[in-house]
Amino acid sequence: MRAFRQQKTIPFCSSQPFLSEINFYQRIAAAGDHDELSKLRKWIPKFLGVLKLEGQLKDSNGVDGGDGNVEVVPVHDSIAPEDKERLVLENVAYGFMKPCILDVKLGTVLYDKDAPPEKQARMIKAAHNTTSEETGVRLTGFQVYGNDFPKPILTPKSYGKSIKKEQLPEGIEMFFPVSSAPYPTPPDPIETSESDVSMPRPGLPPIILHYVLTTLQADLEELKTTISNVEMRMVGGSVLIVYEGDWERASKAISTPSGTAMTEEDEDDEMEVEIDENGQIVLEFIPDEAIEEEEEHQAPLCSLSLIDFAHTRFIDGVGPDEGVLKGIQTMIDLVRQRKDKIAAMLPSDG
């Protein structure tokens, strides 16, 4: 691992959902090359393990006794379980300069079979009242960038809960804006990172955006094929889409699509880490050469990942999750529709 920002930590409680998510990653990691589960590795964040907080600074301010040393004491019971342990995963947005990110909740069933009856009823109602039941997807929030603006435009998850099936193309257009078209206005106001500023106009040039959409459509079709061969039930899982919103970086990514592959030497060149009093990873040191390499890291033009597996189960004999497959097909159709619209904006060959 070249640098800390390649990782992110996710807090969890020592409960059944946590054990299910750990089991998911361990099953995928242990799958042989001829096992259909092994094909999921391409689509999930790299699992780097679990971190457990074993000690904390005696002085929460980190003040030493004058000799340059700080005292570490055992963790006391007042620290909540979710603050003691972290699931450590690859940060799939690492390397993007202006990451445009969309989280799409997959599936038509939103409750675990072990959920209490009242929660099952609540989730059935939620699926019926949103786009989940009919389409297998729900937009759960996203951010996009303007090329000349440093802060993202944020659309909250309340937007995805408020729209109907017929409005999904509008949501996709909002997440994949083109620089030559006006930015659509959602029913609810868009949250911005700063107040009292003029609204930037996000969007990639048509030719780059068309490349993004073409790549994502192919990835979604491949992902659907992979999941159709896996017997599992995925409740609460999402597909996470990330693409580069910076024009220069996006153009560079198109010209060097294979520049992000990690070599065996990269994987072996790990840095030591430690855990702070809040259970977070901190680097003991960052060599100068690592900093230089981090600055040179080029993310792909776009990426597609499956995330959130706390309620995912592998069950022999049940076949694939049809609700999840329905959602992925919906995304394929939405991306293709958006791609066709952008294609009409491209200059003709003649």
Coordinates of C-alpha atoms in Angstrom, one line a residue:
M1 CA 0.0 0.0 0.0
R2 CA 1.6 3.2 -1.1
A3 CA -0.3 5.7 1.1
F4 CA -2.9 5.9 3.8
R5 CA -5.5 7.5 1.6
Q6 CA -5.7 4.3 -0.4
Q7 CA -7.6 2.9 2.7
K8 CA -10.6 3.8 4.6
T9 CA -11.9 2.5 7.9
I10 CA -15.5 1.6 8.6
P11 CA -16.7 1.4 12.2
F12 CA -18.9 -1.5 13.2
C13 CA -20.3 -3.3 16.3
S14 CA -19.4 -6.9 17.1
S15 CA -22.8 -8.0 16.0
Q16 CA -24.3 -10.4 13.4
P17 CA -24.2 -7.8 10.6
F18 CA -20.5 -7.3 11.2
L19 CA -19.9 -11.1 11.2
S20 CA -21.8 -11.5 8.0
E21 CA -19.8 -8.8 6.3
I22 CA -16.5 -10.3 7.5
N23 CA -17.7 -13.7 6.3
F24 CA -18.5 -12.2 2.9
Y25 CA -15.1 -10.8 2.4
Q26 CA -13.4 -14.0 3.7
R27 CA -15.4 -16.2 1.5
I28 CA -14.5 -14.1 -1.6
A29 CA -10.8 -14.0 -0.6
A30 CA -10.7 -17.8 -0.1
A31 CA -12.6 -18.7 -3.3
G32 CA -10.5 -20.6 -5.9
D33 CA -10.0 -19.4 -9.4
H34 CA -12.7 -21.9 -10.7
D35 CA -15.2 -20.8 -8.1
E36 CA -17.8 -18.3 -9.4
L37 CA -17.3 -16.3 -6.2
S38 CA -13.8 -15.5 -7.2
K39 CA -15.2 -13.4 -10.1
L40 CA -16.7 -11.0 -7.5
R41 CA -13.3 -9.9 -6.4
K42 CA -13.1 -7.6 -9.4
W43 CA -16.1 -5.7 -8.2
I44 CA -15.6 -5.2 -4.5
P45 CA -13.2 -3.0 -2.6
K46 CA -10.0 -4.8 -1.5
F47 CA -10.5 -6.1 2.1
L48 CA -7.4 -5.2 4.2
G49 CA -8.6 -6.7 7.5
V50 CA -9.9 -5.6 10.8
L51 CA -8.3 -3.2 13.2
K52 CA -9.0 -3.4 16.9
L53 CA -8.2 -0.7 19.4
E54 CA -6.1 -2.2 22.1
G55 CA -5.0 1.0 23.9
Q56 CA -5.5 4.7 24.1
L57 CA -3.5 7.7 25.1
K58 CA -3.7 8.4 28.8
D59 CA -3.8 12.1 28.0
S60 CA -6.5 12.6 25.4
N61 CA -4.7 15.7 24.2
G62 CA -1.6 13.7 23.5
V63 CA 0.6 15.9 25.8
D64 CA 3.8 14.2 26.7
G65 CA 5.7 14.4 30.0
G66 CA 8.5 16.5 28.5
D67 CA 10.6 13.6 27.4
G68 CA 8.9 13.2 24.0
N69 CA 7.0 10.1 25.1
V70 CA 3.3 9.6 25.6
E71 CA 1.7 7.0 27.9
V72 CA -0.7 4.4 26.4
V73 CA -3.2 2.7 28.7
P74 CA -5.6 -0.2 28.1
V75 CA -9.0 0.5 26.6
H76 CA -11.7 1.1 29.2
D77 CA -15.2 -0.2 29.1
S78 CA -16.7 3.2 28.5
I79 CA -15.6 3.1 24.8
A80 CA -18.5 1.9 22.7
P81 CA -17.9 -1.4 20.7
E82 CA -18.2 0.5 17.4
D83 CA -15.3 2.7 18.5
K84 CA -13.0 -0.2 19.3
E85 CA -13.0 -2.0 15.9
R86 CA -12.8 -0.9 12.3
L87 CA -13.3 -2.8 9.0
V88 CA -10.5 -1.6 6.7
L89 CA -11.3 -1.5 3.0
E90 CA -9.7 0.0 -0.1
N91 CA -10.8 3.6 -0.7
V92 CA -12.2 3.3 -4.3
A93 CA -12.2 7.1 -4.7
Y94 CA -8.4 7.3 -4.1
G95 CA -6.6 8.9 -6.9
F96 CA -9.5 10.9 -8.3
M97 CA -9.0 14.7 -8.3
K98 CA -12.7 15.5 -8.5
P99 CA -14.5 12.3 -7.8
C100 CA -18.1 12.3 -8.9
I101 CA -19.8 9.7 -6.8
L102 CA -23.2 8.0 -6.9
D103 CA -24.5 5.3 -4.5
V104 CA -27.3 3.2 -5.9
K105 CA -29.2 0.9 -3.5
L106 CA -29.9 -2.4 -5.3
G107 CA -32.7 -4.9 -4.9
T108 CA -36.4 -5.1 -4.5
V109 CA -36.2 -6.6 -1.0
L110 CA -34.9 -4.2 1.6
Y111 CA -35.1 -6.3 4.8
D112 CA -33.1 -9.3 6.1
K113 CA -35.1 -12.5 6.7
D114 CA -34.2 -12.3 10.4
A115 CA -35.4 -8.7 10.8
P116 CA -38.3 -8.1 13.3
P117 CA -41.8 -8.1 11.7
E118 CA -42.2 -4.4 12.3
K119 CA -39.0 -3.7 10.4
Q120 CA -39.9 -6.0 7.6
A121 CA -43.3 -4.2 7.3
R122 CA -41.5 -0.8 7.3
M123 CA -39.0 -1.9 4.6
I124 CA -41.8 -3.3 2.4
K125 CA -43.6 0.0 2.6
A126 CA -40.3 1.9 1.8
A127 CA -39.7 -0.3 -1.2
H128 CA -43.3 0.3 -2.4
N129 CA -43.2 4.1 -1.9
T130 CA -39.8 4.5 -3.7
T131 CA -38.3 3.2 -6.9
S132 CA -36.9 0.0 -5.3
E133 CA -39.9 -2.3 -5.7
E134 CA -40.6 -1.6 -9.3
T135 CA -37.0 -1.0 -10.6
G136 CA -34.7 -2.6 -8.1
V137 CA -32.8 0.6 -7.6
R138 CA -32.9 3.7 -5.5
L139 CA -30.5 6.7 -5.8
T140 CA -29.2 7.3 -2.4
G141 CA -27.3 10.5 -2.9
F142 CA -24.5 11.7 -5.1
Q143 CA -22.0 14.5 -5.8
V144 CA -20.7 16.1 -9.0
Y145 CA -18.0 18.6 -9.7
G146 CA -17.7 21.6 -12.0
N147 CA -14.3 21.7 -13.8
D148 CA -13.5 25.2 -12.5
F149 CA -15.0 24.9 -9.0
P150 CA -13.2 23.2 -6.1
K151 CA -16.2 22.0 -4.1
P152 CA -18.8 19.4 -5.2
I153 CA -22.5 19.9 -5.6
L154 CA -24.2 17.5 -3.3
T155 CA -27.6 15.9 -3.8
P156 CA -29.0 14.3 -0.6
K157 CA -30.6 10.9 -0.4
S158 CA -34.0 12.5 0.2
Y159 CA -34.0 13.3 -3.5
G160 CA -33.8 9.6 -4.4
K161 CA -36.5 8.7 -1.9
S162 CA -38.8 11.4 -3.4
I163 CA -38.7 10.5 -7.1
K164 CA -40.7 7.9 -9.0
K165 CA -39.7 5.5 -11.7
E166 CA -40.3 8.0 -14.5
Q167 CA -37.9 10.5 -12.9
L168 CA -34.9 8.1 -12.7
P169 CA -33.6 9.3 -16.1
E170 CA -33.6 12.9 -14.7
G171 CA -31.6 11.7 -11.7
I172 CA -29.1 10.0 -14.0
E173 CA -28.8 13.2 -16.1
M174 CA -28.1 15.1 -12.9
F175 CA -25.3 12.7 -12.0
F176 CA -23.9 12.6 -15.6
P177 CA -24.3 16.3 -16.7
V178 CA -22.7 17.4 -19.9
S179 CA -20.8 20.7 -20.0
S180 CA -22.8 22.1 -23.0
A181 CA -26.2 21.5 -21.4
P182 CA -28.0 23.3 -18.5
Y183 CA -27.9 21.5 -15.1
P184 CA -31.4 20.2 -14.3
T185 CA -33.0 21.3 -11.1
P186 CA -34.4 18.6 -8.8
P187 CA -37.7 19.0 -6.8
D188 CA -35.7 19.6 -3.6
P189 CA -32.9 22.2 -3.3
I190 CA -29.5 20.8 -3.9
E191 CA -27.2 21.0 -0.9
T192 CA -23.9 22.7 -1.6
S193 CA -20.6 22.7 0.3
E194 CA -20.6 26.4 0.7
S195 CA -23.4 28.9 1.1
D196 CA -23.9 32.2 -0.7
V197 CA -21.9 31.2 -3.7
S198 CA -22.9 31.1 -7.4
M199 CA -23.9 27.6 -8.5
P200 CA -21.1 26.1 -10.6
R201 CA -22.1 24.3 -13.8
P202 CA -20.8 20.7 -13.6
G203 CA -20.3 18.4 -16.5
L204 CA -17.7 16.8 -18.7
P205 CA -17.3 17.5 -22.4
P206 CA -19.6 15.3 -24.5
I207 CA -16.9 13.1 -26.0
I208 CA -15.4 12.3 -22.5
L209 CA -18.8 11.8 -20.9
H210 CA -19.7 9.4 -23.7
Y211 CA -16.5 7.4 -23.0
V212 CA -17.4 7.3 -19.3
L213 CA -20.9 6.0 -20.1
T214 CA -19.7 3.5 -22.6
T215 CA -17.3 2.1 -20.1
L216 CA -19.8 1.9 -17.3
Q217 CA -22.4 0.2 -19.5
A218 CA -19.9 -2.5 -20.3
D219 CA -19.0 -2.9 -16.7
L220 CA -22.6 -3.1 -15.6
E221 CA -23.3 -5.8 -18.2
E222 CA -20.3 -7.8 -17.0
L223 CA -21.3 -7.3 -13.4
K224 CA -24.8 -8.6 -14.1
T225 CA -23.3 -11.7 -15.8
T226 CA -21.1 -12.3 -12.7
I227 CA -23.9 -12.0 -10.2
S228 CA -26.3 -14.1 -12.3
N229 CA -23.9 -17.1 -11.6
V230 CA -23.7 -16.5 -7.8
E231 CA -26.3 -18.0 -5.4
M232 CA -26.7 -15.2 -2.8
R233 CA -29.2 -12.8 -1.3
M234 CA -27.9 -9.2 -1.0
V235 CA -30.0 -7.0 1.2
G236 CA -29.0 -3.4 1.6
G237 CA -26.1 -3.7 -0.9
S238 CA -25.2 -0.9 -3.4
V239 CA -23.4 -0.3 -6.5
L240 CA -21.0 2.7 -6.2
I241 CA -20.1 4.6 -9.4
V242 CA -17.1 7.0 -9.4
Y243 CA -15.9 9.0 -12.3
E244 CA -13.3 11.8 -12.8
G245 CA -14.9 15.3 -12.9
D246 CA -11.6 17.1 -13.7
W247 CA -11.4 17.5 -17.5
E248 CA -7.6 17.3 -17.7
R249 CA -7.3 14.3 -15.5
A250 CA -10.2 12.6 -17.3
S251 CA -8.5 13.2 -20.7
K252 CA -5.3 11.7 -19.3
A253 CA -7.1 8.7 -17.9
I254 CA -8.6 8.0 -21.4
S255 CA -5.1 8.1 -23.0
T256 CA -3.6 5.8 -20.2
P257 CA -6.3 3.4 -19.2
S258 CA -3.9 0.8 -17.8
G259 CA -1.9 3.2 -15.7
T260 CA -3.5 2.2 -12.5
A261 CA -2.6 -1.5 -12.2
M262 CA -0.9 -2.3 -8.9
T263 CA 2.2 -4.5 -9.3
E264 CA 3.3 -7.2 -6.8
E265 CA 6.1 -4.8 -5.8
D266 CA 3.5 -2.2 -4.9
E267 CA 1.6 -4.7 -2.7
D268 CA 4.7 -5.8 -0.9
D269 CA 5.9 -2.2 -0.2
E270 CA 3.7 -1.6 2.8
M271 CA 4.1 1.0 5.5
E272 CA 3.7 0.5 9.2
V273 CA 0.6 1.9 10.8
E274 CA -0.7 2.4 14.3
I275 CA -4.1 3.1 15.8
D276 CA -4.9 6.4 17.6
E277 CA -7.1 6.8 20.6
N278 CA -10.2 7.0 18.4
G279 CA -9.4 3.7 16.7
Q280 CA -8.3 5.3 13.5
I281 CA -5.3 4.3 11.4
V282 CA -2.4 6.7 11.5
L283 CA 0.9 6.4 9.6
E284 CA 4.1 6.3 11.7
F285 CA 5.9 7.9 8.8
I286 CA 5.6 8.6 5.1
P287 CA 8.8 8.3 3.2
D288 CA 9.4 11.1 0.7
E289 CA 9.3 8.7 -2.2
A290 CA 5.9 7.5 -1.1
I291 CA 4.6 11.0 -1.1
E292 CA 5.9 11.6 -4.6
E293 CA 4.4 8.4 -5.9
E294 CA 1.0 9.3 -4.3
E295 CA 1.0 12.6 -6.1
E296 CA 1.7 10.8 -9.3
H297 CA -1.0 8.2 -8.8
Q298 CA -3.5 8.3 -11.7
A299 CA -7.0 6.9 -11.0
P300 CA -9.0 5.4 -13.8
L301 CA -11.5 7.5 -15.7
C302 CA -14.3 5.7 -13.8
S303 CA -15.0 2.8 -11.6
L304 CA -17.8 0.5 -10.6
S305 CA -17.9 -1.3 -7.2
L306 CA -20.3 -3.4 -5.2
I307 CA -20.4 -2.3 -1.5
D308 CA -22.3 -2.8 1.8
F309 CA -22.5 -6.5 2.5
A310 CA -23.6 -6.6 6.2
H311 CA -26.8 -8.4 5.1
T312 CA -25.5 -10.5 2.2
R313 CA -25.8 -14.3 2.5
F314 CA -24.5 -17.1 0.3
I315 CA -27.2 -19.8 0.1
D316 CA -26.8 -22.9 -2.0
G317 CA -29.7 -23.9 -4.2
V318 CA -31.6 -20.6 -4.2
G319 CA -30.2 -19.2 -7.5
P320 CA -29.1 -15.6 -8.0
D321 CA -30.8 -12.6 -6.4
E322 CA -33.4 -11.6 -9.0
G323 CA -34.1 -8.3 -7.3
V324 CA -30.5 -7.2 -7.5
L325 CA -30.2 -8.4 -11.1
K326 CA -33.3 -6.3 -11.9
G327 CA -31.7 -3.3 -10.4
I328 CA -28.5 -3.8 -12.4
Q329 CA -30.5 -4.1 -15.6
T330 CA -32.3 -0.9 -14.7
M331 CA -28.9 0.8 -14.4
I332 CA -27.8 -0.6 -17.7
D333 CA -30.9 0.8 -19.4
L334 CA -30.5 4.2 -17.7
V335 CA -26.8 4.5 -18.6
R336 CA -27.5 3.4 -22.1
Q337 CA -30.3 6.0 -22.5
R338 CA -28.0 8.7 -21.2
K339 CA -25.2 7.5 -23.5
D340 CA -27.5 7.7 -26.5
K341 CA -28.4 11.2 -25.7
I342 CA -24.8 12.3 -25.4
A343 CA -24.0 10.5 -28.7
A344 CA -26.4 12.8 -30.5
M345 CA -24.3 15.7 -29.3
L346 CA -21.0 14.4 -30.8
P347 CA -19.8 15.7 -34.1
S348 CA -20.6 13.4 -37.1
D349 CA -17.8 11.6 -38.9
G350 CA -18.8 13.3 -42.1

